[in-house]
């Protein structure tokens, strides 16, 4: 396909999102005003599906067996390019992570990318993914094979900078409990087994371990039960800990070493340990740089100075990491606040319904749809994305 064709289709994509601006803004503000927690996003799913079916997408509900997941499809055949939507909110704070904007950007991008699919052939998908904050809905969807048919998965998150990639660590949650024996703390301490001592010992061991782990790895947690009264030897203690690392193999190694800290404290105190690692393990983000480069060029065309990478970016974890292990993925950020505003705050929630927030989402929608056009319109681009992905997921990588 000629460059001229691609340039024309990109202009048409921009124009379509400009035409849709009113409906997309209304959708975004409606989601923002009706925050729903993970796995309860029924209204969000209803409104998104309604918008997409109005634009001739066919809708599948309960995707991957999750009640608030869905898949909207337009067109047919290969390649299949997917935009991912998140729409869950946070307790008390509402849309303080701006997932209303993620959903809006994905919806706008999907509707506009239809133009490229129609011209060049192929399928546009919007996959609605619930509960990003709560328990990583995408992890279960990956396990069910939902993303397997995609040539690329694209998502854009609001933040305080324009960046085409994200740094995200592998992460697992560990819940522990110690069972000791209560007794009078002054009269009969010899008859007690101190469950608080056990968890404090383990906590101290973790502090020692932390000095000798790989850079980028993190171990942090809280004690949620440390006893009932100062004059009773604590018979029960509990805590929740998060273990994170830059790779999955090292995460597994750390899980064993962390567990040793808890087991040795049980042996030292005589308290019995019960533990449970969460089944959902967050994978690290595997950024596809070929996709990120296309996105940067398209954001630049829209007047955003987008960084390819930000070495100073703060690390967290996201279930998009799991998607990026099975399909070439883009997880970009666009600025809706200044650098001093953190996500998960009331200030960020306000930015997520501001004019700047909406404009950011619409620009991200344009850049994602233009990136999809780059893939639909050029088999060379598609091949580059695919080759990089295959190299990055080889076991030796
Ligand atoms: Zn968040
Ligand atoms: Zn988020």
JSON list of C-alpha atoms in Angstrom, two decimals, residues 98-198:
[
{"chain": "A", "resi": 98, "resn": "UNK", "atom": "CA", "xyz": [-8.77, 7.34, 35.19]},
{"chain": "A", "resi": 99, "resn": "UNK", "atom": "CA", "xyz": [-10.06, 4.04, 33.82]},
{"chain": "A", "resi": 100, "resn": "UNK", "atom": "CA", "xyz": [-13.09, 5.92, 32.44]},
{"chain": "A", "resi": 101, "resn": "UNK", "atom": "CA", "xyz": [-10.59, 7.55, 30.05]},
{"chain": "A", "resi": 102, "resn": "UNK", "atom": "CA", "xyz": [-8.98, 4.20, 29.16]},
{"chain": "A", "resi": 103, "resn": "UNK", "atom": "CA", "xyz": [-12.42, 2.89, 28.14]},
{"chain": "A", "resi": 104, "resn": "UNK", "atom": "CA", "xyz": [-13.18, 6.05, 26.17]},
{"chain": "A", "resi": 105, "resn": "UNK", "atom": "CA", "xyz": [-9.86, 5.98, 24.30]},
{"chain": "A", "resi": 106, "resn": "UNK", "atom": "CA", "xyz": [-10.32, 2.30, 23.42]},
{"chain": "A", "resi": 107, "resn": "UNK", "atom": "CA", "xyz": [-13.90, 2.88, 22.19]},
{"chain": "A", "resi": 108, "resn": "UNK", "atom": "CA", "xyz": [-12.85, 5.88, 20.06]},
{"chain": "A", "resi": 109, "resn": "UNK", "atom": "CA", "xyz": [-9.85, 4.01, 18.65]},
{"chain": "A", "resi": 110, "resn": "UNK", "atom": "CA", "xyz": [-11.93, 0.93, 17.77]},
{"chain": "A", "resi": 111, "resn": "UNK", "atom": "CA", "xyz": [-14.60, 2.94, 15.97]},
{"chain": "A", "resi": 112, "resn": "UNK", "atom": "CA", "xyz": [-12.00, 4.93, 13.97]},
{"chain": "A", "resi": 113, "resn": "UNK", "atom": "CA", "xyz": [-9.79, 1.90, 13.18]},
{"chain": "A", "resi": 114, "resn": "UNK", "atom": "CA", "xyz": [-12.76, 0.39, 11.29]},
{"chain": "A", "resi": 115, "resn": "UNK", "atom": "CA", "xyz": [-11.83, 2.69, 8.39]},
{"chain": "A", "resi": 116, "resn": "UNK", "atom": "CA", "xyz": [-8.42, 1.03, 8.03]},
{"chain": "A", "resi": 117, "resn": "UNK", "atom": "CA", "xyz": [-9.86, -2.49, 8.43]},
{"chain": "A", "resi": 118, "resn": "UNK", "atom": "CA", "xyz": [-12.43, -1.75, 5.71]},
{"chain": "A", "resi": 119, "resn": "UNK", "atom": "CA", "xyz": [-9.81, -0.44, 3.29]},
{"chain": "A", "resi": 120, "resn": "UNK", "atom": "CA", "xyz": [-7.06, -3.00, 3.83]},
{"chain": "A", "resi": 121, "resn": "UNK", "atom": "CA", "xyz": [-9.00, -5.98, 5.22]},
{"chain": "A", "resi": 122, "resn": "UNK", "atom": "CA", "xyz": [-8.81, -7.41, 8.73]},
{"chain": "A", "resi": 123, "resn": "UNK", "atom": "CA", "xyz": [-10.60, -7.30, 12.07]},
{"chain": "A", "resi": 124, "resn": "UNK", "atom": "CA", "xyz": [-10.88, -4.67, 14.79]},
{"chain": "A", "resi": 125, "resn": "UNK", "atom": "CA", "xyz": [-11.61, -5.87, 18.31]},
{"chain": "A", "resi": 126, "resn": "UNK", "atom": "CA", "xyz": [-12.34, -4.08, 21.53]},
{"chain": "A", "resi": 127, "resn": "UNK", "atom": "CA", "xyz": [-11.84, -6.34, 24.52]},
{"chain": "A", "resi": 128, "resn": "UNK", "atom": "CA", "xyz": [-13.40, -5.15, 27.76]},
{"chain": "A", "resi": 129, "resn": "UNK", "atom": "CA", "xyz": [-11.22, -6.27, 30.69]},
{"chain": "A", "resi": 130, "resn": "UNK", "atom": "CA", "xyz": [-12.62, -5.96, 34.23]},
{"chain": "A", "resi": 131, "resn": "UNK", "atom": "CA", "xyz": [-11.03, -5.57, 37.66]},
{"chain": "A", "resi": 132, "resn": "UNK", "atom": "CA", "xyz": [-7.56, -4.28, 36.79]},
{"chain": "A", "resi": 133, "resn": "UNK", "atom": "CA", "xyz": [-7.19, -2.78, 40.27]},
{"chain": "A", "resi": 134, "resn": "UNK", "atom": "CA", "xyz": [-8.70, -5.56, 42.33]},
{"chain": "A", "resi": 135, "resn": "UNK", "atom": "CA", "xyz": [-7.28, -8.82, 41.12]},
{"chain": "A", "resi": 136, "resn": "UNK", "atom": "CA", "xyz": [-6.09, -8.55, 37.54]},
{"chain": "A", "resi": 137, "resn": "UNK", "atom": "CA", "xyz": [-9.04, -9.69, 35.42]},
{"chain": "A", "resi": 138, "resn": "UNK", "atom": "CA", "xyz": [-6.74, -9.94, 32.39]},
{"chain": "A", "resi": 139, "resn": "UNK", "atom": "CA", "xyz": [-4.74, -12.70, 34.11]},
{"chain": "A", "resi": 140, "resn": "UNK", "atom": "CA", "xyz": [-7.77, -15.00, 34.03]},
{"chain": "A", "resi": 141, "resn": "UNK", "atom": "CA", "xyz": [-8.59, -13.91, 30.47]},
{"chain": "A", "resi": 142, "resn": "UNK", "atom": "CA", "xyz": [-5.04, -14.77, 29.36]},
{"chain": "A", "resi": 143, "resn": "UNK", "atom": "CA", "xyz": [-5.43, -18.20, 30.94]},
{"chain": "A", "resi": 144, "resn": "UNK", "atom": "CA", "xyz": [-8.66, -18.70, 28.96]},
{"chain": "A", "resi": 145, "resn": "UNK", "atom": "CA", "xyz": [-6.82, -17.80, 25.71]},
{"chain": "A", "resi": 146, "resn": "UNK", "atom": "CA", "xyz": [-8.91, -14.68, 25.02]},
{"chain": "A", "resi": 147, "resn": "UNK", "atom": "CA", "xyz": [-6.05, -12.67, 23.47]},
{"chain": "A", "resi": 148, "resn": "UNK", "atom": "CA", "xyz": [-4.51, -15.47, 21.42]},
{"chain": "A", "resi": 149, "resn": "UNK", "atom": "CA", "xyz": [-6.11, -14.48, 18.11]},
{"chain": "A", "resi": 150, "resn": "UNK", "atom": "CA", "xyz": [-4.71, -10.91, 18.23]},
{"chain": "A", "resi": 151, "resn": "UNK", "atom": "CA", "xyz": [-1.74, -9.69, 16.17]},
{"chain": "A", "resi": 152, "resn": "UNK", "atom": "CA", "xyz": [-1.39, -6.76, 18.60]},
{"chain": "A", "resi": 153, "resn": "UNK", "atom": "CA", "xyz": [-3.03, -5.46, 21.81]},
{"chain": "A", "resi": 154, "resn": "UNK", "atom": "CA", "xyz": [-3.13, -1.71, 22.41]},
{"chain": "A", "resi": 155, "resn": "UNK", "atom": "CA", "xyz": [-4.03, 0.21, 25.56]},
{"chain": "A", "resi": 156, "resn": "UNK", "atom": "CA", "xyz": [-3.35, 3.78, 26.74]},
{"chain": "A", "resi": 157, "resn": "UNK", "atom": "CA", "xyz": [-3.49, 4.89, 30.37]},
{"chain": "A", "resi": 158, "resn": "UNK", "atom": "CA", "xyz": [-3.77, 8.46, 31.69]},
{"chain": "A", "resi": 159, "resn": "UNK", "atom": "CA", "xyz": [-0.81, 9.65, 33.74]},
{"chain": "A", "resi": 160, "resn": "UNK", "atom": "CA", "xyz": [1.43, 12.66, 34.19]},
{"chain": "A", "resi": 161, "resn": "UNK", "atom": "CA", "xyz": [3.64, 12.28, 31.14]},
{"chain": "A", "resi": 162, "resn": "UNK", "atom": "CA", "xyz": [3.45, 11.16, 27.51]},
{"chain": "A", "resi": 163, "resn": "UNK", "atom": "CA", "xyz": [5.31, 7.82, 27.33]},
{"chain": "A", "resi": 164, "resn": "UNK", "atom": "CA", "xyz": [4.91, 4.94, 24.89]},
{"chain": "A", "resi": 165, "resn": "UNK", "atom": "CA", "xyz": [6.04, 2.15, 27.22]},
{"chain": "A", "resi": 166, "resn": "UNK", "atom": "CA", "xyz": [5.53, 1.11, 30.81]},
{"chain": "A", "resi": 167, "resn": "UNK", "atom": "CA", "xyz": [7.72, -0.47, 33.44]},
{"chain": "A", "resi": 168, "resn": "UNK", "atom": "CA", "xyz": [5.81, -3.11, 35.36]},
{"chain": "A", "resi": 169, "resn": "UNK", "atom": "CA", "xyz": [7.12, -5.78, 37.70]},
{"chain": "A", "resi": 170, "resn": "UNK", "atom": "CA", "xyz": [6.06, -9.37, 38.17]},
{"chain": "A", "resi": 171, "resn": "UNK", "atom": "CA", "xyz": [4.11, -9.54, 41.43]},
{"chain": "A", "resi": 172, "resn": "UNK", "atom": "CA", "xyz": [2.50, -12.06, 43.75]},
{"chain": "A", "resi": 173, "resn": "UNK", "atom": "CA", "xyz": [0.55, -11.67, 46.99]},
{"chain": "A", "resi": 174, "resn": "UNK", "atom": "CA", "xyz": [1.34, -13.86, 50.01]},
{"chain": "A", "resi": 175, "resn": "UNK", "atom": "CA", "xyz": [-1.05, -14.16, 52.94]},
{"chain": "A", "resi": 176, "resn": "UNK", "atom": "CA", "xyz": [0.31, -15.68, 56.14]},
{"chain": "A", "resi": 177, "resn": "UNK", "atom": "CA", "xyz": [-1.11, -16.68, 59.51]},
{"chain": "A", "resi": 178, "resn": "UNK", "atom": "CA", "xyz": [0.60, -18.01, 62.62]},
{"chain": "A", "resi": 179, "resn": "UNK", "atom": "CA", "xyz": [-1.25, -20.07, 65.22]},
{"chain": "A", "resi": 180, "resn": "UNK", "atom": "CA", "xyz": [0.29, -20.07, 68.71]},
{"chain": "A", "resi": 181, "resn": "UNK", "atom": "CA", "xyz": [-1.24, -20.54, 72.14]},
{"chain": "A", "resi": 182, "resn": "UNK", "atom": "CA", "xyz": [-2.83, -17.92, 74.38]},
{"chain": "A", "resi": 183, "resn": "UNK", "atom": "CA", "xyz": [-1.95, -17.64, 78.05]},
{"chain": "A", "resi": 184, "resn": "UNK", "atom": "CA", "xyz": [-1.64, -14.99, 80.78]},
{"chain": "A", "resi": 185, "resn": "UNK", "atom": "CA", "xyz": [1.29, -12.81, 79.63]},
{"chain": "A", "resi": 186, "resn": "UNK", "atom": "CA", "xyz": [2.53, -12.17, 83.19]},
{"chain": "A", "resi": 187, "resn": "UNK", "atom": "CA", "xyz": [1.32, -15.14, 85.25]},
{"chain": "A", "resi": 188, "resn": "UNK", "atom": "CA", "xyz": [1.95, -17.98, 82.75]},
{"chain": "A", "resi": 189, "resn": "UNK", "atom": "CA", "xyz": [4.12, -16.81, 79.85]},
{"chain": "A", "resi": 190, "resn": "UNK", "atom": "CA", "xyz": [5.76, -20.25, 79.93]},
{"chain": "A", "resi": 191, "resn": "UNK", "atom": "CA", "xyz": [2.46, -21.83, 78.87]},
{"chain": "A", "resi": 192, "resn": "UNK", "atom": "CA", "xyz": [2.03, -19.60, 75.80]},
{"chain": "A", "resi": 193, "resn": "UNK", "atom": "CA", "xyz": [3.25, -19.78, 72.20]},
{"chain": "A", "resi": 194, "resn": "UNK", "atom": "CA", "xyz": [3.64, -16.26, 70.85]},
{"chain": "A", "resi": 195, "resn": "UNK", "atom": "CA", "xyz": [2.25, -15.86, 67.33]},
{"chain": "A", "resi": 196, "resn": "UNK", "atom": "CA", "xyz": [3.15, -12.15, 67.30]},
{"chain": "A", "resi": 197, "resn": "UNK", "atom": "CA", "xyz": [6.81, -12.99, 67.96]},
{"chain": "A", "resi": 198, "resn": "UNK", "atom": "CA", "xyz": [6.68, -15.35, 64.99]}
]
